[in-house]
Coordinates of C-alpha atoms and ligand atoms in Angstrom, one line a residue:
X103 CA 0.0 0.3 -0.3
X104 CA 1.7 3.4 -1.1
X105 CA 0.1 7.2 0.0
X106 CA -3.1 7.7 -1.2
X107 CA -1.3 10.1 -3.8
X108 CA -0.2 7.4 -5.9
X109 CA -3.4 5.2 -5.5
X110 CA -5.6 4.6 -8.6
X111 CA -7.6 7.1 -9.8
X112 CA -11.3 7.3 -8.4
X113 CA -13.7 5.3 -9.8
X114 CA -10.8 3.5 -11.9
X115 CA -9.4 0.1 -10.7
X116 CA -6.6 -2.2 -12.3
X117 CA -7.9 -6.8 -12.7
X118 CA -4.7 -7.8 -12.0
X119 CA -4.1 -12.1 -12.6
X120 CA -5.9 -14.4 -13.0
X121 CA -9.0 -12.0 -13.8
X122 CA -6.7 -10.5 -16.4
X123 CA -7.1 -13.6 -18.2
X124 CA -10.8 -13.4 -17.2
X125 CA -11.1 -10.3 -19.8
X126 CA -9.1 -12.1 -22.3
X127 CA -11.3 -15.2 -22.6
X128 CA -14.5 -12.7 -22.5
X129 CA -12.0 -10.7 -25.6
X130 CA -11.7 -13.5 -27.4
X131 CA -15.4 -15.3 -27.1
X132 CA -16.6 -11.9 -28.4
X133 CA -14.3 -11.8 -31.4
X134 CA -14.9 -15.5 -32.4
X135 CA -18.3 -15.1 -32.4
X136 CA -18.0 -11.0 -34.5
X137 CA -15.8 -13.6 -36.4
X138 CA -18.7 -16.3 -37.5
X139 CA -20.8 -13.4 -38.3
X140 CA -19.2 -11.7 -41.0
X141 CA -17.8 -8.9 -38.8
X142 CA -14.6 -7.3 -38.8
X143 CA -13.1 -5.1 -36.1
X144 CA -12.0 -1.9 -36.1
X145 CA -9.7 0.2 -33.5
X146 CA -10.8 4.2 -33.7
X147 CA -8.8 6.5 -30.8
X148 CA -8.8 6.7 -26.9
X149 CA -10.0 10.6 -28.0
X150 CA -12.0 12.1 -30.4
X151 CA -12.6 15.9 -31.1
X152 CA -15.6 16.7 -28.3
X153 CA -18.0 17.6 -31.3
X154 CA -17.9 13.6 -32.6
X155 CA -19.1 12.8 -29.2
X156 CA -21.7 16.2 -28.9
X157 CA -23.8 15.7 -31.9
X158 CA -24.5 11.7 -30.3
X159 CA -27.7 14.3 -28.7
X160 CA -27.6 16.8 -26.9
X161 CA -30.4 15.8 -24.1
X162 CA -28.2 12.7 -23.3
X163 CA -26.7 12.4 -19.3
X164 CA -23.4 11.3 -21.5
X165 CA -23.3 14.7 -23.5
X166 CA -24.3 16.2 -20.4
X167 CA -21.9 15.6 -17.6
X168 CA -20.3 12.4 -17.8
X169 CA -17.5 13.1 -20.9
X170 CA -14.1 14.0 -20.0
X171 CA -13.4 16.5 -21.8
X172 CA -10.3 18.5 -22.0
X173 CA -8.8 21.2 -24.6
X174 CA -5.0 19.9 -24.8
X175 CA -1.4 22.1 -25.0
X176 CA -2.2 22.7 -28.4
X177 CA -6.0 24.0 -27.8
X178 CA -8.0 21.0 -29.3
X179 CA -10.8 20.1 -27.8
X180 CA -10.9 16.6 -26.9
X181 CA -12.8 13.8 -25.5
X182 CA -12.0 10.0 -24.1
X183 CA -14.5 8.4 -25.7
X184 CA -17.8 7.5 -23.6
X185 CA -18.7 4.5 -26.2
X186 CA -18.2 2.9 -29.1
X187 CA -21.2 3.8 -32.0
X188 CA -20.2 7.8 -32.9
X189 CA -16.7 7.6 -32.8
X190 CA -17.0 4.3 -35.7
X191 CA -18.9 5.7 -37.1
X192 CA -17.5 8.9 -38.1
X193 CA -14.7 6.4 -39.0
X194 CA -17.1 4.7 -41.0
X195 CA -17.6 8.8 -42.5
X196 CA -14.1 9.4 -42.6
X197 CA -12.8 6.6 -44.9
X198 CA -15.5 6.6 -47.3
X199 CA -17.0 3.6 -46.6
X200 CA -20.0 4.6 -46.8
X201 CA -18.6 3.5 -51.3
X202 CA -18.1 -0.2 -50.2
X203 CA -20.2 -3.3 -50.4
X204 CA -22.7 -2.4 -48.6
X205 CA -23.4 -3.8 -45.7
X206 CA -20.4 -2.9 -43.7
X207 CA -20.2 -5.4 -40.1
X208 CA -18.0 -3.6 -37.7
X209 CA -17.1 -5.0 -34.1
X210 CA -15.1 -3.1 -31.2
X211 CA -13.3 -4.4 -28.4
X212 CA -11.9 -1.0 -25.4
X213 CA -12.2 1.3 -22.9
X214 CA -14.6 3.1 -22.6
X215 CA -15.2 6.6 -20.1
X216 CA -17.8 8.3 -17.9
X217 CA -17.8 10.4 -15.0
X218 CA -19.9 8.5 -12.9
X219 CA -21.2 8.3 -9.9
X220 CA -19.1 6.3 -8.0
X221 CA -20.8 3.2 -6.6
X222 CA -20.5 -0.4 -6.6
X223 CA -20.0 -2.5 -9.5
X224 CA -19.8 1.1 -11.4
X225 CA -16.1 2.0 -13.2
X226 CA -15.6 5.4 -14.3
X227 CA -13.0 3.4 -17.0
X228 CA -14.8 0.2 -18.7
X229 CA -14.5 -2.4 -21.2
X230 CA -16.8 -2.1 -23.6
X231 CA -17.9 -4.7 -27.0
X232 CA -19.5 -3.9 -29.8
X233 CA -21.3 -4.2 -33.3
X234 CA -21.9 -1.7 -36.2
X235 CA -24.0 -2.7 -38.9
X236 CA -24.2 0.4 -41.4
X237 CA -25.7 -0.3 -44.5
X238 CA -28.8 -1.8 -44.7
X239 CA -32.3 -1.0 -43.5
X240 CA -34.1 -4.8 -43.3
X241 CA -35.2 -6.5 -40.7
X242 CA -32.8 -9.0 -41.1
X243 CA -30.7 -6.4 -39.5
X244 CA -31.6 -5.8 -36.3
X245 CA -32.2 -9.8 -36.2
X246 CA -28.7 -10.3 -36.4
X247 CA -26.8 -7.9 -34.4
X248 CA -29.8 -8.6 -31.2
X249 CA -29.0 -12.5 -32.2
X250 CA -24.9 -12.2 -32.1
X251 CA -25.4 -10.7 -28.8
X252 CA -27.4 -13.3 -27.3
X253 CA -24.6 -15.7 -28.2
X254 CA -22.0 -14.2 -26.7
X255 CA -23.5 -13.6 -23.5
X256 CA -24.9 -17.7 -24.1
X257 CA -21.6 -18.3 -25.3
X258 CA -20.1 -17.2 -21.7
X259 CA -22.4 -19.0 -19.7
X260 CA -26.0 -17.2 -19.1
X261 CA -27.3 -19.9 -21.1
X262 CA -30.9 -18.2 -23.0
X263 CA -30.8 -14.5 -22.3
X264 CA -33.7 -12.5 -23.2
X265 CA -34.1 -9.5 -25.2
X266 CA -36.6 -7.0 -24.6
X267 CA -37.1 -5.0 -27.9
X268 CA -39.3 -1.4 -28.5
X269 CA -39.9 0.5 -32.0
X270 CA -39.3 4.6 -31.6
X271 CA -40.9 4.6 -34.9
X272 CA -39.4 7.3 -37.6
X273 CA -39.3 11.2 -38.9
X274 CA -43.1 10.3 -39.7
X275 CA -45.0 9.0 -37.1
X276 CA -42.2 9.8 -33.5
X277 CA -43.0 13.8 -33.3
X278 CA -46.8 11.9 -33.1
X279 CA -45.8 10.5 -31.0
X280 CA -44.0 13.1 -28.9
X281 CA -46.1 15.6 -28.8
X282 CA -49.3 13.7 -27.1
X283 CA -46.6 12.3 -24.7
X284 CA -45.9 15.6 -23.9
X285 CA -49.9 16.5 -23.3
X286 CA -50.1 13.7 -21.6
X287 CA -46.8 14.8 -19.6
X288 CA -47.7 18.1 -19.0
X289 CA -51.7 16.9 -17.4
X290 CA -49.5 15.0 -15.2
X291 CA -46.8 17.1 -14.2
X292 CA -47.3 17.9 -10.1
X293 CA -47.3 13.4 -9.5
X294 CA -43.3 13.7 -12.2
X295 CA -40.2 13.6 -10.1
X296 CA -37.6 16.3 -10.3
X297 CA -36.2 15.2 -13.5
X298 CA -38.9 14.4 -14.8
X299 CA -40.3 18.0 -15.0
X300 CA -36.9 19.4 -16.4
X301 CA -37.1 17.0 -19.8
X302 CA -41.1 16.8 -20.2
X303 CA -40.3 19.1 -22.7
X304 CA -36.7 18.0 -24.5
X305 CA -36.6 14.5 -24.1
X306 CA -40.2 13.2 -23.5
X307 CA -39.4 10.1 -24.2
X308 CA -37.3 9.0 -21.4
X309 CA -39.6 9.9 -19.2
X310 CA -41.4 6.5 -20.7
X311 CA -38.6 4.8 -18.3
X312 CA -38.4 6.7 -15.3
X313 CA -38.0 4.7 -12.1
X314 CA -40.0 6.8 -10.4
X315 CA -42.6 7.3 -12.1
X316 CA -43.7 3.6 -12.7
X317 CA -47.3 4.7 -11.8
X318 CA -48.0 7.3 -14.1
X319 CA -46.4 6.2 -17.0
X320 CA -48.1 2.9 -17.1
X321 CA -51.2 4.6 -18.8
X322 CA -49.4 7.2 -20.9
X323 CA -50.1 6.1 -24.2
X324 CA -49.0 3.3 -25.7
X325 CA -46.3 3.6 -28.8
X326 CA -47.6 1.2 -30.7
X327 CA -50.9 3.2 -31.6
X328 CA -48.3 5.7 -33.3
X329 CA -46.6 3.6 -35.3
X330 CA -46.7 4.3 -39.2
X331 CA -47.4 1.3 -41.2
X332 CA -43.5 0.7 -42.5
X333 CA -42.5 1.0 -38.6
X334 CA -45.6 -1.8 -37.6
X335 CA -44.1 -4.2 -40.7
X336 CA -40.2 -3.6 -39.3
X337 CA -40.6 -4.2 -36.0
X338 CA -42.8 -6.8 -36.6
X339 CA -40.6 -8.7 -39.0
X340 CA -37.6 -8.5 -36.8
X341 CA -39.5 -9.8 -33.6
X342 CA -40.7 -12.6 -35.8
X343 CA -37.3 -13.5 -37.5
X344 CA -35.8 -14.0 -33.6
X345 CA -38.6 -16.1 -32.2
X346 CA -38.5 -18.4 -35.2
X347 CA -34.8 -18.9 -34.4
X348 CA -35.9 -19.3 -31.1
X349 CA -34.8 -16.6 -29.5
X350 CA -36.5 -15.5 -26.4
X351 CA -37.9 -11.8 -27.0
X352 CA -41.0 -10.0 -26.1
X353 CA -41.8 -6.4 -26.4
X354 CA -41.5 -3.8 -23.6
X355 CA -43.3 -0.4 -24.3
X356 CA -41.7 1.6 -22.0
X357 CA -38.0 0.7 -23.7
X358 CA -36.8 4.1 -25.1
X359 CA -32.8 3.1 -24.4
X360 CA -30.9 6.6 -23.3
X361 CA -29.1 8.2 -26.2
X362 CA -30.7 10.6 -28.6
X363 CA -30.0 8.7 -32.1
X364 CA -32.0 5.8 -32.7
X365 CA -34.9 5.6 -34.6
X366 CA -37.3 2.5 -34.6
X367 CA -35.5 -0.5 -32.7
X368 CA -34.5 -0.5 -29.5
X369 CA -33.3 -3.4 -27.6
X370 CA -31.9 -4.5 -24.2
X371 CA -30.8 -8.0 -23.2
X372 CA -30.7 -9.6 -20.1
X373 CA -30.8 -13.1 -18.1
X374 CA -34.3 -14.2 -15.6
X375 CA -31.8 -15.3 -12.9
X376 CA -30.4 -11.7 -13.0
X377 CA -33.5 -9.4 -12.6
X378 CA -35.3 -7.3 -14.6
X379 CA -32.9 -4.3 -14.7
X380 CA -30.1 -5.6 -15.3
X381 CA -29.5 -4.6 -19.1
X382 CA -26.1 -7.1 -20.3
X383 CA -26.2 -5.2 -23.2
X384 CA -28.9 -2.7 -25.7
X385 CA -28.8 -1.4 -29.0
X386 CA -30.5 -0.4 -31.9
X387 CA -31.0 1.5 -35.3
X388 CA -29.7 4.5 -35.5
X389 CA -30.1 6.5 -39.3
X390 CA -29.5 10.0 -39.3
X391 CA -26.4 9.4 -37.2
X392 CA -23.2 9.0 -40.6
X393 CA -26.1 12.4 -41.3
X394 CA -24.7 13.7 -38.1
X395 CA -21.1 13.6 -38.8
X396 CA -21.1 14.9 -42.4
X397 CA -21.8 11.6 -44.1
X398 CA -25.0 10.7 -45.9
X399 CA -27.6 9.2 -44.2
X400 CA -27.1 5.6 -43.9
X401 CA -29.2 3.1 -42.5
X402 CA -27.9 1.4 -39.5
X403 CA -28.2 -0.9 -36.5
X404 CA -25.8 -1.6 -33.6
X405 CA -25.6 -3.0 -29.9
X406 CA -22.5 -2.4 -26.9
X407 CA -21.7 -5.0 -24.0
X408 CA -20.6 -3.9 -20.6
X409 CA -17.5 -6.5 -20.2
X410 CA -17.5 -6.1 -16.7
X411 CA -21.5 -6.3 -16.0
X412 CA -21.5 -9.3 -18.0
X413 CA -18.8 -11.5 -16.5
X414 CA -19.5 -10.1 -13.5
X415 CA -23.1 -12.0 -13.8
X416 CA -21.5 -15.3 -14.9
X417 CA -22.4 -18.1 -13.1
X418 CA -18.5 -19.8 -13.4
X419 CA -15.7 -18.5 -15.1
X420 CA -14.2 -18.6 -18.6
X421 CA -12.1 -21.9 -19.3
X422 CA -8.9 -20.1 -18.6
X423 CA -6.9 -19.5 -21.1
X424 CA -3.5 -20.0 -19.5
X425 CA -1.7 -23.7 -20.1
X426 CA -0.8 -25.9 -17.6
X427 CA 3.2 -24.1 -16.6
X428 CA 5.6 -27.0 -15.6
X429 CA 9.5 -25.7 -13.4
X430 CA 12.6 -27.3 -13.8
X431 CA 14.5 -27.2 -10.0
X432 CA 17.9 -28.4 -10.2
X433 CA 20.2 -29.9 -7.2
X434 CA 23.1 -27.9 -5.7
X435 CA 25.4 -26.5 -8.9
X436 CA 22.9 -27.3 -11.9
X437 CA 21.6 -24.3 -11.8
X438 CA 23.2 -23.0 -15.8
X439 CA 21.7 -26.6 -17.5
X440 CA 18.2 -26.3 -15.2
X441 CA 17.5 -22.9 -17.0
X442 CA 19.4 -24.2 -19.9
X443 CA 16.6 -26.5 -19.9
X444 CA 13.7 -24.2 -19.5
X445 CA 14.4 -22.4 -22.2
X446 CA 14.9 -24.9 -24.9
X447 CA 11.4 -26.5 -23.1
X448 CA 9.5 -22.4 -24.0
X449 CA 11.0 -23.2 -27.2
X450 CA 8.8 -26.4 -27.3
X451 CA 6.3 -24.2 -26.7
X452 CA 6.0 -25.3 -23.2
X453 CA 5.3 -23.0 -20.2
X454 CA 8.2 -23.4 -17.5
X455 CA 9.9 -21.6 -14.9
X456 CA 13.3 -22.3 -13.4
X457 CA 14.8 -21.4 -10.0
X458 CA 16.3 -17.3 -10.1
X459 CA 16.8 -17.5 -6.7
X460 CA 19.2 -19.8 -5.7
X461 CA 17.2 -22.1 -4.0
X462 CA 17.3 -25.5 -2.2
X463 CA 16.0 -27.9 -4.3
X464 CA 13.2 -28.7 -1.3
X465 CA 12.0 -24.3 -0.9
X466 CA 12.2 -25.0 -5.9
X467 CA 9.8 -27.7 -5.0
X468 CA 7.9 -25.7 -2.8
X469 CA 7.3 -22.7 -5.4
X470 CA 7.2 -25.2 -8.1
X471 CA 4.3 -26.6 -6.4
X472 CA 2.3 -23.1 -6.1
X473 CA 2.4 -22.1 -10.4
X474 CA 3.8 -25.3 -11.7
X475 CA 2.5 -28.9 -12.6
X476 CA 5.0 -30.9 -13.5
X477 CA 8.7 -30.4 -11.9
X478 CA 11.6 -31.5 -13.9
X479 CA 14.9 -32.1 -11.8
X480 CA 18.1 -31.5 -13.1
X481 CA 21.5 -33.6 -11.5
X482 CA 21.7 -36.6 -9.2
X483 CA 21.7 -39.9 -10.6
X484 CA 18.7 -39.4 -13.2
X485 CA 20.4 -37.2 -15.1
X486 CA 24.4 -39.0 -15.1
X487 CA 22.4 -41.7 -16.7
X488 CA 21.0 -39.8 -19.2
X489 CA 17.6 -39.1 -17.7
X490 CA 16.0 -36.9 -15.6
X491 CA 12.9 -37.2 -12.7
X492 CA 9.5 -35.4 -13.4
X493 CA 7.4 -35.3 -10.1
X494 CA 4.4 -34.6 -10.9
X495 CA 3.2 -31.6 -8.5
X496 CA -0.5 -32.1 -7.9
X497 CA -1.0 -36.1 -7.5
X498 CA 3.1 -36.3 -5.5
X499 CA 4.4 -39.0 -8.6
X500 CA 7.6 -38.9 -9.9
X501 CA 8.4 -41.1 -13.2
X502 CA 11.3 -41.3 -14.3
X503 CA 12.3 -40.3 -18.6
X504 CA 14.4 -40.1 -21.1
X505 CA 16.5 -36.8 -21.8
X506 CA 15.3 -37.6 -25.6
X507 CA 11.9 -38.0 -24.8
X508 CA 11.0 -35.5 -21.9
X509 CA 9.6 -33.4 -24.0
X510 CA 7.2 -35.4 -26.2
X511 CA 6.0 -36.7 -22.4
X512 CA 5.6 -33.1 -21.1
X513 CA 3.6 -32.0 -23.8
X514 CA 0.7 -35.6 -23.5
X515 CA 0.6 -34.4 -19.3
X516 CA 0.1 -30.6 -19.1
X517 CA -2.6 -29.7 -21.0
X518 CA -2.9 -26.9 -23.2
X519 CA -4.0 -23.2 -23.2
X520 CA -5.0 -21.3 -25.7
X521 CA -2.2 -18.3 -25.6
Ligands
ZN102 ZN1 -42.6 5.3 -38.7
ZN103 ZN1 -39.3 10.7 -13.5

């Protein structure tokens, strides 16, 4: 423990082994599924010019309160990315991907930054995996991103996740609904919480997912009654396709999501074991975002998945990527030979450690017992006869193996890892 000023900043933390390997296993699992679904990996910078994220929507919490925005020494107004979509959409426009073969399917994985109020399980730096599918208006695109996310959650060990979905309508039908909503809530203004009273004019849809005004919102007009024919057909098809694949999906008329850029489909995915409030990932369709970022208007749909939350919700840890390890111990005078053998075994693909502290054989084997499965003992009678003693540290048994066979022997005894 160092002094207070040299601890991690508020809302951030170090991740140590073995948890780091859980993160890495999760990253690989997500990318494996994304590749199966035809996605390419994109990496955008950790910070962008601030307008990129301001275009996400002026009335969202992220933009209003939670941005890490700063002016650097050169006078540039920059923001640490709070989410992935705006940056990926910016890249799509900047690199002219609208003229590539559509759809363009991109996925990203990396840290995001939001100055959230400190609370258990919330971090100001968190890891997000997400996908964006550009250039398709089809309900198949909506269905596909939902299903991909569900496969990842399922493969990580949370079997049978559940999708809640809603349609926020389009430019043609949403304005009427918005007006009906403002009228309804204005008449009930006295009953609303402070937050809702202030966002009533600015963002009335957000009142539908207020956790305080649950009773009022139950009586609010239902979007479904305002959908135009196209919007109705779209959401109906999305639900039908997803359900036909065997995935659980149901409409939630109070689901609106926090970001302003969504059109039509919004969704969140949870798990019955975690309660209604926990969303493992969520997203939707945002047909206007690329136009806001200076490109042409391209239909797009995607999701973002918080990796910390997903990992903490898993019933069991992901299989470790780390292989079984071996240890080359030595009798007095054989330190250098032991080390050379460790190097040789590493070149053969085996994870091996050797003593660097001039410990006794007994102390080396004790150390080996903590981190390895097999220990080679270099030196002694066996060694002088061209053999080596190999001890199984979990079972306590010992074999004598000819030196020319030791690599094969160890490969069959040690569990391989993905790393
Ligand atoms: Zn519509
Ligand atoms: Zn409220």
